[in-house]
Tab-separated table of C-alpha atoms in Angstrom:
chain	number	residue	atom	x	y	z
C	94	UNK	CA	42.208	31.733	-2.685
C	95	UNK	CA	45.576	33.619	-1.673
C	96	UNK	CA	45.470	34.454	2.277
C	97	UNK	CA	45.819	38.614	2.425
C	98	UNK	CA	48.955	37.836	4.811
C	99	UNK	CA	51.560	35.150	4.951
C	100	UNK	CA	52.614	32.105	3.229
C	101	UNK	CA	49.900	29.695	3.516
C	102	UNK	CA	48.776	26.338	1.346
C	103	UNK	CA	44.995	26.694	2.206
C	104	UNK	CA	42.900	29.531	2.642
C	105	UNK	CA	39.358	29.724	2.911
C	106	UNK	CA	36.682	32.129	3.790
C	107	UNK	CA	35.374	31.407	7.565
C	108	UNK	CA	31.676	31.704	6.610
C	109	UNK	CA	32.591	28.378	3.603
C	110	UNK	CA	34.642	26.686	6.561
C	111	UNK	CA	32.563	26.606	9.329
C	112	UNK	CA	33.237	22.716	9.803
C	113	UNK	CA	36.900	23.735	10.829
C	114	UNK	CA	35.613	26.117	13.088
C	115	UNK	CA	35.294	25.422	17.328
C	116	UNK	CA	31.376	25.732	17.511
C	117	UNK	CA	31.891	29.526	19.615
C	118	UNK	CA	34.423	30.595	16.775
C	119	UNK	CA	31.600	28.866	14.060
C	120	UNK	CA	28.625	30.331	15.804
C	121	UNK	CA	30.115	33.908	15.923
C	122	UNK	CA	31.478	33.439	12.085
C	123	UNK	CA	27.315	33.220	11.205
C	124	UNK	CA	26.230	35.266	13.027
C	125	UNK	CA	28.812	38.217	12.284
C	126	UNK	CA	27.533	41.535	12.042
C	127	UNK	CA	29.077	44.535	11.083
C	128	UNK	CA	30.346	46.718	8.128
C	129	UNK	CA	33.424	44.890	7.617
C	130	UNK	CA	31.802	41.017	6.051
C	131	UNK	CA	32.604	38.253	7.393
C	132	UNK	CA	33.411	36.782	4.208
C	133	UNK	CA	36.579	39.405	4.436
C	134	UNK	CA	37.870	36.866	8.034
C	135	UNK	CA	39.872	34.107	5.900
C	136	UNK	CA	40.638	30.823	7.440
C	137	UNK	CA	44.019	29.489	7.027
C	138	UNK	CA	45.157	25.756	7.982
C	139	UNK	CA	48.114	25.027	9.868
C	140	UNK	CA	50.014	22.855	11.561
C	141	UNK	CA	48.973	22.627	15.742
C	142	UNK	CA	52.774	21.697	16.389
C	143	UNK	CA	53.582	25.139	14.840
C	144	UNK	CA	50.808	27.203	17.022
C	145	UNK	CA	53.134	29.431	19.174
C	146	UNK	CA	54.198	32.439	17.732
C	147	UNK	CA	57.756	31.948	17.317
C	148	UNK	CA	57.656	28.854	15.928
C	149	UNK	CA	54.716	30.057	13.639
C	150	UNK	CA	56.588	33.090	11.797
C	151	UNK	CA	59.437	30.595	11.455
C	152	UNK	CA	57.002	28.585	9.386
C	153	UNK	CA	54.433	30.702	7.691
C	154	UNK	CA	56.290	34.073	7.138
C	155	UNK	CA	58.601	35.982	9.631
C	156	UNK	CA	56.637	39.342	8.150
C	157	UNK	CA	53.478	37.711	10.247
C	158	UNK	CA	55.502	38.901	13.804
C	159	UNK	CA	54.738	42.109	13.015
C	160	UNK	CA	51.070	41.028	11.845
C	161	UNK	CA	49.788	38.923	14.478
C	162	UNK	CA	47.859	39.457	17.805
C	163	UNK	CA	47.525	37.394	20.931
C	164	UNK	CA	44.448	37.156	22.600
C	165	UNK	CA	44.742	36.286	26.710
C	166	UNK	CA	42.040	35.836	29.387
C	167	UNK	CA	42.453	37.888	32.112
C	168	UNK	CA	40.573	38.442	35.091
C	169	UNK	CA	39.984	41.947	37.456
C	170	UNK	CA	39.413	41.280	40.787
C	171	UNK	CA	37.358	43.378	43.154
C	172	UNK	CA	35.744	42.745	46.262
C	173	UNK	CA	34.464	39.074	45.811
C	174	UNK	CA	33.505	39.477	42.765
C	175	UNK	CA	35.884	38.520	39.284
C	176	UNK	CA	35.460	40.086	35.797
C	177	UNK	CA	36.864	38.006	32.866
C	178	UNK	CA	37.944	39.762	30.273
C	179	UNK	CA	39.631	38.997	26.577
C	180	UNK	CA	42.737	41.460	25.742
C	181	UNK	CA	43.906	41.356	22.087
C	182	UNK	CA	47.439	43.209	21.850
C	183	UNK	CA	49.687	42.585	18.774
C	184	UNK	CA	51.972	39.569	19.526
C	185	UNK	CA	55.345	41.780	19.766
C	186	UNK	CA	53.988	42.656	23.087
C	187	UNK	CA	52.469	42.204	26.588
C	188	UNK	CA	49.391	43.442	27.900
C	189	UNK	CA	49.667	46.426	30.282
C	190	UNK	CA	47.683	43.735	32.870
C	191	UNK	CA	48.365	45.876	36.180
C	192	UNK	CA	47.552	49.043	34.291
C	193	UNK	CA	45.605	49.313	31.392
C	194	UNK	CA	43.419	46.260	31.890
C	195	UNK	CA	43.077	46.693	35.806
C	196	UNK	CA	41.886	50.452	35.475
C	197	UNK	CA	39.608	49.792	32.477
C	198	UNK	CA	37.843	46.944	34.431
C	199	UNK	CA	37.848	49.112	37.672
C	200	UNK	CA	39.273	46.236	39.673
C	201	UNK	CA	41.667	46.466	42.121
C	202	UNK	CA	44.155	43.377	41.256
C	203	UNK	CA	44.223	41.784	37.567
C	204	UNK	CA	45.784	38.900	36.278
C	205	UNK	CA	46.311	36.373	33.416
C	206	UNK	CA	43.411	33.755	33.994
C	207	UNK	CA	44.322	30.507	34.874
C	208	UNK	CA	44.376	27.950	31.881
C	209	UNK	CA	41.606	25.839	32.866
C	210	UNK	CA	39.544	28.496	33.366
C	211	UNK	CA	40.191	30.672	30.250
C	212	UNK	CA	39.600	27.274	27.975
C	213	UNK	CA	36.248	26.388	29.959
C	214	UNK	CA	34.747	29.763	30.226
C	215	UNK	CA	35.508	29.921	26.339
C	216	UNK	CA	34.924	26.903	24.730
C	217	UNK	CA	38.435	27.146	23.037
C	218	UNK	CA	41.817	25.143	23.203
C	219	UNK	CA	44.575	26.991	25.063
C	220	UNK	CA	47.050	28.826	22.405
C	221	UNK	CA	43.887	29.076	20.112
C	222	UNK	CA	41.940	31.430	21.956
C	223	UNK	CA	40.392	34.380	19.603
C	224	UNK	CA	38.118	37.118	20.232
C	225	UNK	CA	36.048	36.193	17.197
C	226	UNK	CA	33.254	34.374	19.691
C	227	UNK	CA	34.310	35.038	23.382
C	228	UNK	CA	30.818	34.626	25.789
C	229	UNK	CA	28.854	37.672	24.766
C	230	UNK	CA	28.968	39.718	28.210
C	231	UNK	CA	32.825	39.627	28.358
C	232	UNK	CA	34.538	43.138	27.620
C	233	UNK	CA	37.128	42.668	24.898
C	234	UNK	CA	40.225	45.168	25.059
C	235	UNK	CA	41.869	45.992	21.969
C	236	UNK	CA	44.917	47.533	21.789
C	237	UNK	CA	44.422	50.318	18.855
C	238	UNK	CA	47.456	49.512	17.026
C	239	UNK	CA	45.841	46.121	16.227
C	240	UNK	CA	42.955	48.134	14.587
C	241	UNK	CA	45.482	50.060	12.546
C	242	UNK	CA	46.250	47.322	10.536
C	243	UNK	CA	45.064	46.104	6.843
C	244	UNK	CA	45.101	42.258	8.393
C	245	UNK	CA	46.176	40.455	11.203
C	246	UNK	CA	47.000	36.933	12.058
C	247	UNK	CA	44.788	35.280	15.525
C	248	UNK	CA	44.074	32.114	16.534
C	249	UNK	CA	40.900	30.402	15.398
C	250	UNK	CA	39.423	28.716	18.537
C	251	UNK	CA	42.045	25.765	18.634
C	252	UNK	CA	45.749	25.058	17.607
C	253	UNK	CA	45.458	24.105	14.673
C	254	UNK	CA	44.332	27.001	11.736
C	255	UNK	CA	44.813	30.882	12.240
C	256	UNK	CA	42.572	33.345	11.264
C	257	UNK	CA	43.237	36.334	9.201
C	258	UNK	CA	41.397	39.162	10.240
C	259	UNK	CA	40.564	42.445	8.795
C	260	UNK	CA	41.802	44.879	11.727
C	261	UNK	CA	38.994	47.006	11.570
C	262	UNK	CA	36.563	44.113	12.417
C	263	UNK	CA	38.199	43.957	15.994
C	264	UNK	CA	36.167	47.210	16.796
C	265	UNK	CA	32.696	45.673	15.568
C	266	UNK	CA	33.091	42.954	18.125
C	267	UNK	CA	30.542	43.007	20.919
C	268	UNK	CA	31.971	44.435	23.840
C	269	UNK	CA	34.390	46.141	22.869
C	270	UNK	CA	36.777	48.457	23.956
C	271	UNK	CA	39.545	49.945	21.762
C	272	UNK	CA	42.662	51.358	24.277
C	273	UNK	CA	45.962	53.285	23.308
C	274	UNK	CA	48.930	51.549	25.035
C	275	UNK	CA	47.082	48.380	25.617
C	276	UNK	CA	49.863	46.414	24.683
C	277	UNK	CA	53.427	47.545	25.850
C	278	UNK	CA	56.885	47.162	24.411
């Protein structure tokens, strides 16, 4: 099949890949729900060496910079207690952390996870990270612009492979939370 985005050799349907999938990614894949199928997320193959974003639209297609979406773990801080959150902002820019995120979580400081904690509380390799099977009682922020869009390009659980993901499906996801100015210039 031709991947809806980019320049890629392989693309597959996630539900016909799940073998390439991290089992949270996989599990969430079979599970889906929603009007948008999951037959409609594509999987596309690439090269780990190639994962960060720069390097990536290099590679694959430098239209994808303007199609693509980060997803970072953050986590709100109030009290003693600590809210982990996923944030999904198109990869042009940077989550409003001390704004946006902090006020929507209703913590008083927020930051960017620490690695080891993002990948463990996950299940998925650091650079990989995707909101397509994030541990069901996180909230997942959205910026809306990433909704806007016919497709974008996310990671797929690990370095290697993207996924291609109908933008509309990022508001079925469970949890979550689409914001205006989620991710700033």
């Amino acid at each position: 099949m031709r991947a809806p985005i980019g320049d890629f050799d392989h693309a597959t349907p996630a539900p016909d890949c799940l073998g390439e999938l991290i089992g949270p990614v996989a599990d969430a894949v079979r599970d889906w729900r929603g009007d948008i199928s999951a037959d409609q997320i594509v999987y596309v193959d690439t090269d780990p060496d190639w994962a960060d974003t720069a390097t990536f639209v290099e590679h694959y297609g430098k239209e994808l910079l303007d199609q693509s979406a980060n997803c970072v773990v953050v986590a709100g801080k109030r009290g003693g207690e600590t809210t982990l959150a996923a944030c999904v902002v198109l990869s042009a820019t940077r989550v409003d952390v001390n704004g946006a995120v902090r006020r929507q979580l209703g913590a008083r400081k927020a930051s960017f996870a620490p690695m080891g904690i993002a990948t463990g509380e996950t299940g998925m390799e650091y650079g990989g990270i995707t909101p397509i099977g994030l541990p069901g009682d996180w909230p997942v922020l959205v910026d809306s612009a990433v909704v806007d869009l016919p497709y974008v390009l996310v990671g797929s659980g690990r370095r290697r492979g993207k996924l291609l993901v109908p933008g509309k499906a990022f508001a079925e996801l469970p949890n979550v939370v689409v914001l205006e100015g989620l991710g700033v210039a």
